[in-house]
Tab-separated table of N, CA, C and O in Angstrom:
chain	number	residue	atom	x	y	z
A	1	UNK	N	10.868	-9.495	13.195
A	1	UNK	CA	10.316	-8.317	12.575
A	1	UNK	C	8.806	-8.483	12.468
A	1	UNK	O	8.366	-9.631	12.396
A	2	UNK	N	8.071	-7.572	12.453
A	2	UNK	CA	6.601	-7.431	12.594
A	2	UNK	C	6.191	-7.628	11.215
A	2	UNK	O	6.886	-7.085	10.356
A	3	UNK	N	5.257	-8.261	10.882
A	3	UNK	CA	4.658	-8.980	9.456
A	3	UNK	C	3.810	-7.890	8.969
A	3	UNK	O	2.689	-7.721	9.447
A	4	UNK	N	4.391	-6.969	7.830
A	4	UNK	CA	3.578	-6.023	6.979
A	4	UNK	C	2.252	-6.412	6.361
A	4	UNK	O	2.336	-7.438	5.685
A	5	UNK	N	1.453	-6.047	6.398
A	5	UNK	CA	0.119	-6.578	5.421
A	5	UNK	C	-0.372	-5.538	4.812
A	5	UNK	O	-0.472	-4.413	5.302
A	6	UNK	N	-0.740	-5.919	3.577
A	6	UNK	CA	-1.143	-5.208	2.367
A	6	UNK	C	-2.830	-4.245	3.027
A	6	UNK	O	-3.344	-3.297	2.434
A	7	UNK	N	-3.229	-4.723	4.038
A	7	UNK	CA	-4.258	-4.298	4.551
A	7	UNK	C	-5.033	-4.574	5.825
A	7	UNK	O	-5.094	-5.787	6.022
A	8	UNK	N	-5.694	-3.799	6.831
A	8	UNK	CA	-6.152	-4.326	7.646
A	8	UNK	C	-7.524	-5.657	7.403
A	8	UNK	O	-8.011	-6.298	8.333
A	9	UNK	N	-7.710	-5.726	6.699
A	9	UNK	CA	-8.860	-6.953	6.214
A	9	UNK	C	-7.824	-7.961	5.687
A	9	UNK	O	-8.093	-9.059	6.174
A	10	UNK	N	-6.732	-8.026	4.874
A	10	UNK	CA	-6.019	-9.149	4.839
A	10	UNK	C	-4.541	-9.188	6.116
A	10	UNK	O	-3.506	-9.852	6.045
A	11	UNK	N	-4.800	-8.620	6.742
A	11	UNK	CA	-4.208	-8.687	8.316
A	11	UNK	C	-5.369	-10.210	8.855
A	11	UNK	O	-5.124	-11.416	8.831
A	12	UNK	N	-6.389	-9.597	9.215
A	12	UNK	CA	-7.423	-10.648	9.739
A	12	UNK	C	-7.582	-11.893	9.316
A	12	UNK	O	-7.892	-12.869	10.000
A	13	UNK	N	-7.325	-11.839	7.972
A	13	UNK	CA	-7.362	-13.141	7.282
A	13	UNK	C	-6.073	-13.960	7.338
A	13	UNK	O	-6.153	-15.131	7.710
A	14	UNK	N	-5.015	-13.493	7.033
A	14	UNK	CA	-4.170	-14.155	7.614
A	14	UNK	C	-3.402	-14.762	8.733
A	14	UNK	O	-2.515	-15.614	8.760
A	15	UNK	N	-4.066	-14.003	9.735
A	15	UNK	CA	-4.103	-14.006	11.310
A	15	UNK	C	-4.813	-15.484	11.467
A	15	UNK	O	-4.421	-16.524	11.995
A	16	UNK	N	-6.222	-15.068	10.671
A	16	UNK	CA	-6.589	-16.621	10.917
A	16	UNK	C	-6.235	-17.694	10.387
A	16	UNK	O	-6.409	-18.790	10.918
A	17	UNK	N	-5.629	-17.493	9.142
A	17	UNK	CA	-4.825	-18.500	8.417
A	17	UNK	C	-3.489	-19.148	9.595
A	17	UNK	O	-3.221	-20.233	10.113
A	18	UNK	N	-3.161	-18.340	9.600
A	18	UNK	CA	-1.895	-19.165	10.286
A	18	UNK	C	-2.274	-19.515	11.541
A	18	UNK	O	-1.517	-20.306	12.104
A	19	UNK	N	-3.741	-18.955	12.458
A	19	UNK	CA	-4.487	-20.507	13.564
A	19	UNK	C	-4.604	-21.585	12.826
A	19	UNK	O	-4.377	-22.736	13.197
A	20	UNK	N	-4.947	-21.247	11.811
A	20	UNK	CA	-5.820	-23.258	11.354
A	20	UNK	C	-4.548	-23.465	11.037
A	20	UNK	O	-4.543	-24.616	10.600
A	21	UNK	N	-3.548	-23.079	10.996
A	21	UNK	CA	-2.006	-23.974	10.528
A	21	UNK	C	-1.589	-24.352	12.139
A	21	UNK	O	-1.165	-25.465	12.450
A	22	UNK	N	-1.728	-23.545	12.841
A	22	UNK	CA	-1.426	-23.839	14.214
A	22	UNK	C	-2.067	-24.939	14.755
A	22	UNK	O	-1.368	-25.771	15.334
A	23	UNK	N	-3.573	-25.146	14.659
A	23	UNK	CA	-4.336	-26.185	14.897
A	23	UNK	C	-4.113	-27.486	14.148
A	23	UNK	O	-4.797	-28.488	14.357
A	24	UNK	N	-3.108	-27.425	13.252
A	24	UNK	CA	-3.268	-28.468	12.156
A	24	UNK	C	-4.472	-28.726	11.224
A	24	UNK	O	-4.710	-29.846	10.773
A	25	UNK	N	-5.247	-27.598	10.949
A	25	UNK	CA	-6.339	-27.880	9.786
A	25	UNK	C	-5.611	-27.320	8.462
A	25	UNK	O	-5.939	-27.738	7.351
A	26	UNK	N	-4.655	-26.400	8.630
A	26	UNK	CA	-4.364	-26.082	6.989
A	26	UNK	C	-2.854	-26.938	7.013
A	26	UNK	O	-2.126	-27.234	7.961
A	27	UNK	N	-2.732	-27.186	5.584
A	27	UNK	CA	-0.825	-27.276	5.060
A	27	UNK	C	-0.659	-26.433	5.189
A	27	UNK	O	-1.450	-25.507	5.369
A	28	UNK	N	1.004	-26.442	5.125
A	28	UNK	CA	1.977	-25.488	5.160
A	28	UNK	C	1.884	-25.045	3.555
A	28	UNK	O	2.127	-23.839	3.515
A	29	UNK	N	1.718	-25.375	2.696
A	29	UNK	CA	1.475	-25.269	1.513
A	29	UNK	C	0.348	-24.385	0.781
A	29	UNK	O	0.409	-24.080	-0.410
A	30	UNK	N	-0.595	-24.048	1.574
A	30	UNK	CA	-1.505	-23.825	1.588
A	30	UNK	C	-1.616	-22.176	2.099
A	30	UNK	O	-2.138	-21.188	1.583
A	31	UNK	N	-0.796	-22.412	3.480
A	31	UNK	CA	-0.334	-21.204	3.872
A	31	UNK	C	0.630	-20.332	3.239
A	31	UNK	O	0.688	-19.104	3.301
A	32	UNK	N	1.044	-20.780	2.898
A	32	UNK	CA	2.256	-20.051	1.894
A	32	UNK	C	1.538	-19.231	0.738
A	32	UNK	O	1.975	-18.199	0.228
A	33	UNK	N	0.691	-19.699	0.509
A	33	UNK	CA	-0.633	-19.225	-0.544
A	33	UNK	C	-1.304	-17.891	0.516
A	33	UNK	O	-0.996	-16.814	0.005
A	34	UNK	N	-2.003	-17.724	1.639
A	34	UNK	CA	-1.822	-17.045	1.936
A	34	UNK	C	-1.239	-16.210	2.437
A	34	UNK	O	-1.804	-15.248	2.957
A	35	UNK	N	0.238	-16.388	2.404
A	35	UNK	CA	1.346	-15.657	2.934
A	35	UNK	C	2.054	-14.915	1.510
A	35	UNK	O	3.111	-14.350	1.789
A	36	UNK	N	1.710	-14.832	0.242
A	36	UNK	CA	1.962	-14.221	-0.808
A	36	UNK	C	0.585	-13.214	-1.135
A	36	UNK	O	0.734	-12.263	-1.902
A	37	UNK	N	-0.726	-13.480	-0.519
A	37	UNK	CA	-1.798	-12.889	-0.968
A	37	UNK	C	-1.789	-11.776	0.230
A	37	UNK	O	-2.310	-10.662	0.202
A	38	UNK	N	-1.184	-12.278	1.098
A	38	UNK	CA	-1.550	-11.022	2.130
A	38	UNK	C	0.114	-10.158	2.982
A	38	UNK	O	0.818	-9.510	3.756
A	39	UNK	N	-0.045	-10.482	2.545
A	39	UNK	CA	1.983	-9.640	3.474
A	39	UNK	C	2.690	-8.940	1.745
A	39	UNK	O	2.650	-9.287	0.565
A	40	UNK	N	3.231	-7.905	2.486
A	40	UNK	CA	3.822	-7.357	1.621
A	40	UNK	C	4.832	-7.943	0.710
A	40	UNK	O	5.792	-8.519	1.220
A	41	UNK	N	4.726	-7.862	-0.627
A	41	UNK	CA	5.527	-8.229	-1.400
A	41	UNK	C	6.848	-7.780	-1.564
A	41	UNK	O	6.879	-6.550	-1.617
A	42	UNK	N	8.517	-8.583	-1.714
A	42	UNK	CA	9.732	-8.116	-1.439
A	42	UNK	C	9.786	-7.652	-3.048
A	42	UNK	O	8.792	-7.940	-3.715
A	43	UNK	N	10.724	-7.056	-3.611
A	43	UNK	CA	11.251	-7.103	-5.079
A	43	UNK	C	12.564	-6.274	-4.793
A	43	UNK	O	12.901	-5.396	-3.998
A	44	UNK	N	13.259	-7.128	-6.045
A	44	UNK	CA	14.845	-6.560	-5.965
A	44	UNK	C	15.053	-4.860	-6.142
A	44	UNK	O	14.164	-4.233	-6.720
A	45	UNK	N	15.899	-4.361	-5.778
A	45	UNK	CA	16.020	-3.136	-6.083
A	45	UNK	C	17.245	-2.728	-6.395
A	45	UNK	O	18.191	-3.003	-5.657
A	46	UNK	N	17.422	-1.916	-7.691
A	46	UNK	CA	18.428	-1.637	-8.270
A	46	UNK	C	18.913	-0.135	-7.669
A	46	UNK	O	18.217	0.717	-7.117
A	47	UNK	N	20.456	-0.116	-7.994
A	47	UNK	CA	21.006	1.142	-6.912
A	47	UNK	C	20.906	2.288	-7.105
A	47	UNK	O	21.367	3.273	-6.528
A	48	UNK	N	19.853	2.066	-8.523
A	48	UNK	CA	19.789	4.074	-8.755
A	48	UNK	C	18.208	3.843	-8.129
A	48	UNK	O	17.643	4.911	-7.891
A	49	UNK	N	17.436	2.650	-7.837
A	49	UNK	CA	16.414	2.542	-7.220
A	49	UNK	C	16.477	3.143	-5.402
A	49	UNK	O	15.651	3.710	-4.687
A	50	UNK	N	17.604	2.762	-5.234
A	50	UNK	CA	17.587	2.613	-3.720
A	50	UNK	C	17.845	4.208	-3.585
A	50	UNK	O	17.425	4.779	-2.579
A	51	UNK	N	18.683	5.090	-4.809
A	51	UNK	CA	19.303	6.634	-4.396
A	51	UNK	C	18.091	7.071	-4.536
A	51	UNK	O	17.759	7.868	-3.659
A	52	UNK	N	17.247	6.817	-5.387
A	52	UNK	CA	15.965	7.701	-5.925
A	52	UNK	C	15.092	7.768	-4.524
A	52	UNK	O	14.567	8.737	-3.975
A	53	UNK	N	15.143	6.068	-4.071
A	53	UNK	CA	13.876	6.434	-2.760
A	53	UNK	C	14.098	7.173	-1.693
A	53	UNK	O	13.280	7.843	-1.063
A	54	UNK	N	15.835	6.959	-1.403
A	54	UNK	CA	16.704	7.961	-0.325
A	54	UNK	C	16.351	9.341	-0.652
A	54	UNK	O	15.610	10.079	-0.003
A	55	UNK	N	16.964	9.596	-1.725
A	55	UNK	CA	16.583	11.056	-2.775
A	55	UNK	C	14.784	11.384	-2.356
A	55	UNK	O	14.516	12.500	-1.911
A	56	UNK	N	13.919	10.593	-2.495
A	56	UNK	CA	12.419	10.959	-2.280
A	56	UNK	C	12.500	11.450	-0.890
A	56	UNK	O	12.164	12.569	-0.502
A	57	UNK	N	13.048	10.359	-0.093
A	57	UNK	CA	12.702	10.686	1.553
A	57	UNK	C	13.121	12.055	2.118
A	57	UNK	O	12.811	12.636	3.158
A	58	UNK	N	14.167	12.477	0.782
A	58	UNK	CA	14.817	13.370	1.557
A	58	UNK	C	15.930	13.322	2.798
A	58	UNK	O	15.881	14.109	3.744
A	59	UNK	N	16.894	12.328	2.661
A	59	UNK	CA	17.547	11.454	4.146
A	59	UNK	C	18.858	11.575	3.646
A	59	UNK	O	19.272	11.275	2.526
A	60	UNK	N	19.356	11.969	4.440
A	60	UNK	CA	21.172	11.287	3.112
A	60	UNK	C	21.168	9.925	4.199
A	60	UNK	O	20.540	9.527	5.180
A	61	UNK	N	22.369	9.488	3.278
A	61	UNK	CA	22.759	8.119	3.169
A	61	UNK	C	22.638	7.719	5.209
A	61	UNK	O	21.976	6.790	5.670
A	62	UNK	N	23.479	8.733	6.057
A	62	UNK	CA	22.909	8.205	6.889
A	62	UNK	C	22.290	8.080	7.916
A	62	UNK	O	22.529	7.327	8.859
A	63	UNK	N	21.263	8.991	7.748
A	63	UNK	CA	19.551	9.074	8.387
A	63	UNK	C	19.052	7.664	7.393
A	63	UNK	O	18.674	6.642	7.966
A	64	UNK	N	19.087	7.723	6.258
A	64	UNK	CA	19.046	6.350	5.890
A	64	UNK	C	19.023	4.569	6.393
A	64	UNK	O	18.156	3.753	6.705
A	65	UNK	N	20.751	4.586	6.225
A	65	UNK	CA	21.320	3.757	7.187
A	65	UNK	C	20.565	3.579	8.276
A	65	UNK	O	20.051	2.468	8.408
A	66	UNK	N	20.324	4.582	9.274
A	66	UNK	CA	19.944	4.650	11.410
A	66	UNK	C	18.255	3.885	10.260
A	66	UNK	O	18.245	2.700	9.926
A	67	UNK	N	17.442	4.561	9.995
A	67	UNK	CA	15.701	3.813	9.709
A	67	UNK	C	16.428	2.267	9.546
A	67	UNK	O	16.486	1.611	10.586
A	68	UNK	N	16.939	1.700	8.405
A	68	UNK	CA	17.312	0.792	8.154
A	68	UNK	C	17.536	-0.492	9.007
A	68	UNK	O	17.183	-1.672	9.009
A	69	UNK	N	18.614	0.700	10.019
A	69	UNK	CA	19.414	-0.428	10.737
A	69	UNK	C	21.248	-0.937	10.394
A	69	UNK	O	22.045	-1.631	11.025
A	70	UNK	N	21.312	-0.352	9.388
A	70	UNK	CA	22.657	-0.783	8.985
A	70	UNK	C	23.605	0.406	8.910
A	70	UNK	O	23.135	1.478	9.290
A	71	UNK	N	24.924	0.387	8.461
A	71	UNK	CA	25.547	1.283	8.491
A	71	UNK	C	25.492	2.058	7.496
A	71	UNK	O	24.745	1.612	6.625
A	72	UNK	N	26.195	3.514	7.124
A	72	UNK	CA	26.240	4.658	6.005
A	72	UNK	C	27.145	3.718	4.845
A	72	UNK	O	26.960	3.917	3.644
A	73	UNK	N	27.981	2.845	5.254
A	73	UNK	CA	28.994	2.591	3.924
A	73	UNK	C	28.071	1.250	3.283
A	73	UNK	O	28.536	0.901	2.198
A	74	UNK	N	27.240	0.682	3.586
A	74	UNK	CA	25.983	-0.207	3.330
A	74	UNK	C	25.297	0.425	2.377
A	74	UNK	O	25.153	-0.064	1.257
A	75	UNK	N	24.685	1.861	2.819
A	75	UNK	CA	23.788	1.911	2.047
A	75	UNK	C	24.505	2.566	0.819
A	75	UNK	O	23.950	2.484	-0.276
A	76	UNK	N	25.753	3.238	0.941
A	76	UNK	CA	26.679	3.746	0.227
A	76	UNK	C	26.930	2.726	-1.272
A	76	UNK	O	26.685	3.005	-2.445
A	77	UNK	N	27.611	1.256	-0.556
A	77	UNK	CA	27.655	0.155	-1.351
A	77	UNK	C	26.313	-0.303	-2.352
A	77	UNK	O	26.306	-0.728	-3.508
A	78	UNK	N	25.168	-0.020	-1.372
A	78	UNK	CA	23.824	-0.547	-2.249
A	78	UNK	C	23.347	0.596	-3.630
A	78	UNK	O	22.647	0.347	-4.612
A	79	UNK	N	24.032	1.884	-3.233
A	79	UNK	CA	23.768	2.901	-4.037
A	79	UNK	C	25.128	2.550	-5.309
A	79	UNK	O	24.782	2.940	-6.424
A	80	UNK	N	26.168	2.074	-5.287
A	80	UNK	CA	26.719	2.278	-5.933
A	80	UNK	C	27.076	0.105	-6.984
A	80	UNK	O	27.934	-0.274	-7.781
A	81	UNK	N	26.033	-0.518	-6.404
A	81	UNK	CA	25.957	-1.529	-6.805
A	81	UNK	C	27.004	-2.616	-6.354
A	81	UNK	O	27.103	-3.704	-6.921
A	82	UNK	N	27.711	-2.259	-5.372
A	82	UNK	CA	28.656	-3.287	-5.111
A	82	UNK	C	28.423	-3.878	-4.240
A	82	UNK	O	29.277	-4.628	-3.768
A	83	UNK	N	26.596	-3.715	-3.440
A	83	UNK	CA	26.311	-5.027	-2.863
A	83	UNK	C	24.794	-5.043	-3.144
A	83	UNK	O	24.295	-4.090	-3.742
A	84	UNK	N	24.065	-6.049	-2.751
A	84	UNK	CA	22.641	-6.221	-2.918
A	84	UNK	C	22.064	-6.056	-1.446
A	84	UNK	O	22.757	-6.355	-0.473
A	85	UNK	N	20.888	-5.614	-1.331
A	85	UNK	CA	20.088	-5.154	-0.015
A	85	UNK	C	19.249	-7.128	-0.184
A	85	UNK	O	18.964	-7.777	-1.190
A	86	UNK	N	19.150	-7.387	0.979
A	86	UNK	CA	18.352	-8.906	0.987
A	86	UNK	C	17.953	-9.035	2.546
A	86	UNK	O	18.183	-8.354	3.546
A	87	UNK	N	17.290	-10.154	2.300
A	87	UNK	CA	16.675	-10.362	3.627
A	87	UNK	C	15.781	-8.916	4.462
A	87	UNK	O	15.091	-8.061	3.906
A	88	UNK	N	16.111	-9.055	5.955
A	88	UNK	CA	15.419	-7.568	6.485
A	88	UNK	C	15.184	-6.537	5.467
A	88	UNK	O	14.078	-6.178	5.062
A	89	UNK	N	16.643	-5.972	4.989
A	89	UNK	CA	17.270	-5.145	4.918
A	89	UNK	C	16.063	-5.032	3.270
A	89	UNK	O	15.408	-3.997	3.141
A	90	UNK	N	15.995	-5.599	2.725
A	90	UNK	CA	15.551	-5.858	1.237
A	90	UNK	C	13.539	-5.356	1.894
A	90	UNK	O	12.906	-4.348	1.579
A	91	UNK	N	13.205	-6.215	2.581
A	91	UNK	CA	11.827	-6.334	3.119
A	91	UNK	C	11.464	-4.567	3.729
A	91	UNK	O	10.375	-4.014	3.574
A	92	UNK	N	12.521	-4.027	4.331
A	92	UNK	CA	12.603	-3.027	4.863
A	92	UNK	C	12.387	-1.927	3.695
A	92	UNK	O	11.422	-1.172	3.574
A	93	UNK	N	13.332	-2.011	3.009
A	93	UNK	CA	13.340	-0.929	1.494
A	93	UNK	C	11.840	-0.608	0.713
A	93	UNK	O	11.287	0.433	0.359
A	94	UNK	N	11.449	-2.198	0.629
A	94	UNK	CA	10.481	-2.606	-0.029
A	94	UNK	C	9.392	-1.214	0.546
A	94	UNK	O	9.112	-0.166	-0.037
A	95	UNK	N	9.129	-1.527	1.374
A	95	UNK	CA	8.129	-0.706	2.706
A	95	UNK	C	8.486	0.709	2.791
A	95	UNK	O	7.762	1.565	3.299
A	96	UNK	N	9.466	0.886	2.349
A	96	UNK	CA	9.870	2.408	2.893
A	96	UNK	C	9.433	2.734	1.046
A	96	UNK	O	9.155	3.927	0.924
A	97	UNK	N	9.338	2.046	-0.166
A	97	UNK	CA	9.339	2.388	-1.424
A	97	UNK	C	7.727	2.706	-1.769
A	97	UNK	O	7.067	3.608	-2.286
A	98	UNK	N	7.488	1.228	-1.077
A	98	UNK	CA	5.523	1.487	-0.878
A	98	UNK	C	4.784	2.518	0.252
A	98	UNK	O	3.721	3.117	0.089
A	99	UNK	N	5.288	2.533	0.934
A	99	UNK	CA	4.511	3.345	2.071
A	99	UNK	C	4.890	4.531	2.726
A	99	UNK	O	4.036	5.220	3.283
A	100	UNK	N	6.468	4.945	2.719
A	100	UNK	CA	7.169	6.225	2.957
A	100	UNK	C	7.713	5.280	4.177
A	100	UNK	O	7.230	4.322	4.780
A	101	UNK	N	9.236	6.170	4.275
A	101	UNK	CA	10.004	5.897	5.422
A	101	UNK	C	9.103	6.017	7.162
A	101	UNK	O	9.415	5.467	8.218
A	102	UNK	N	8.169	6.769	6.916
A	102	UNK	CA	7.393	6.933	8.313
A	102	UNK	C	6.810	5.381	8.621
A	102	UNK	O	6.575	4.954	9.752
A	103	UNK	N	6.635	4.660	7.414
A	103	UNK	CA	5.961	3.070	8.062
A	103	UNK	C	7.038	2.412	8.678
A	103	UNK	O	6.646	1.384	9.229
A	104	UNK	N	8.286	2.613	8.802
A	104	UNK	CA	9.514	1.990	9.408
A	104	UNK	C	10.012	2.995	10.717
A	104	UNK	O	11.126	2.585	11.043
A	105	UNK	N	9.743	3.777	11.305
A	105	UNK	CA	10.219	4.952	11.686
A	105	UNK	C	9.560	4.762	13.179
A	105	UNK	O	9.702	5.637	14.033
């Protein structure tokens, strides 16, 4: 998946961050520091969270689902709490909550 950044100026900076990790001048430790300052931040999302942003986009569940990637009874489950969105799927939401479904689209 393509690495979101909070901005085109911390795009650049982290671009170069992870050469000097490539070159062996930075830790991995170090990088990780800039990999929280510059890439989009994940946070959990609760299932009247996930109906509300569906509900914003205007999408039912599955025009939803197809942006996503996953199926209608997925996002069905995430709306009704009987599963958690994680990984991609979590990173994906995140982005569609901050920026509108068109940044995934």
């Amino acid at each position: 998946m393509k690495k979101q950044y909070r901005s085109d100026a911390l795009a650049a900076v982290h671009e170069t961050a992870c050469d000097l990790y490539d070159a062996g001048v930075m830790d991995r430790s170090t990088l990780r520091k800039f990999d929280r300052m510059c890439l989009t931040a994940v946070h959990p999302m609760k299932p009247e969270d996930i109906r509300a942003l569906r509900l914003r986009e205007h999408v039912s569940q599955s025009v939803f689902a197809m942006y996503l990637n996953v199926s209608r009874g997925v996002v069905s489950q995430w709306e009704r709490g009987e599963k958690k969105p994680s990984g991609t799927s979590l990173k994906l939401l995140t982005l569609v909550h901050e920026k509108g479904l068109d940044a995934i689209a």
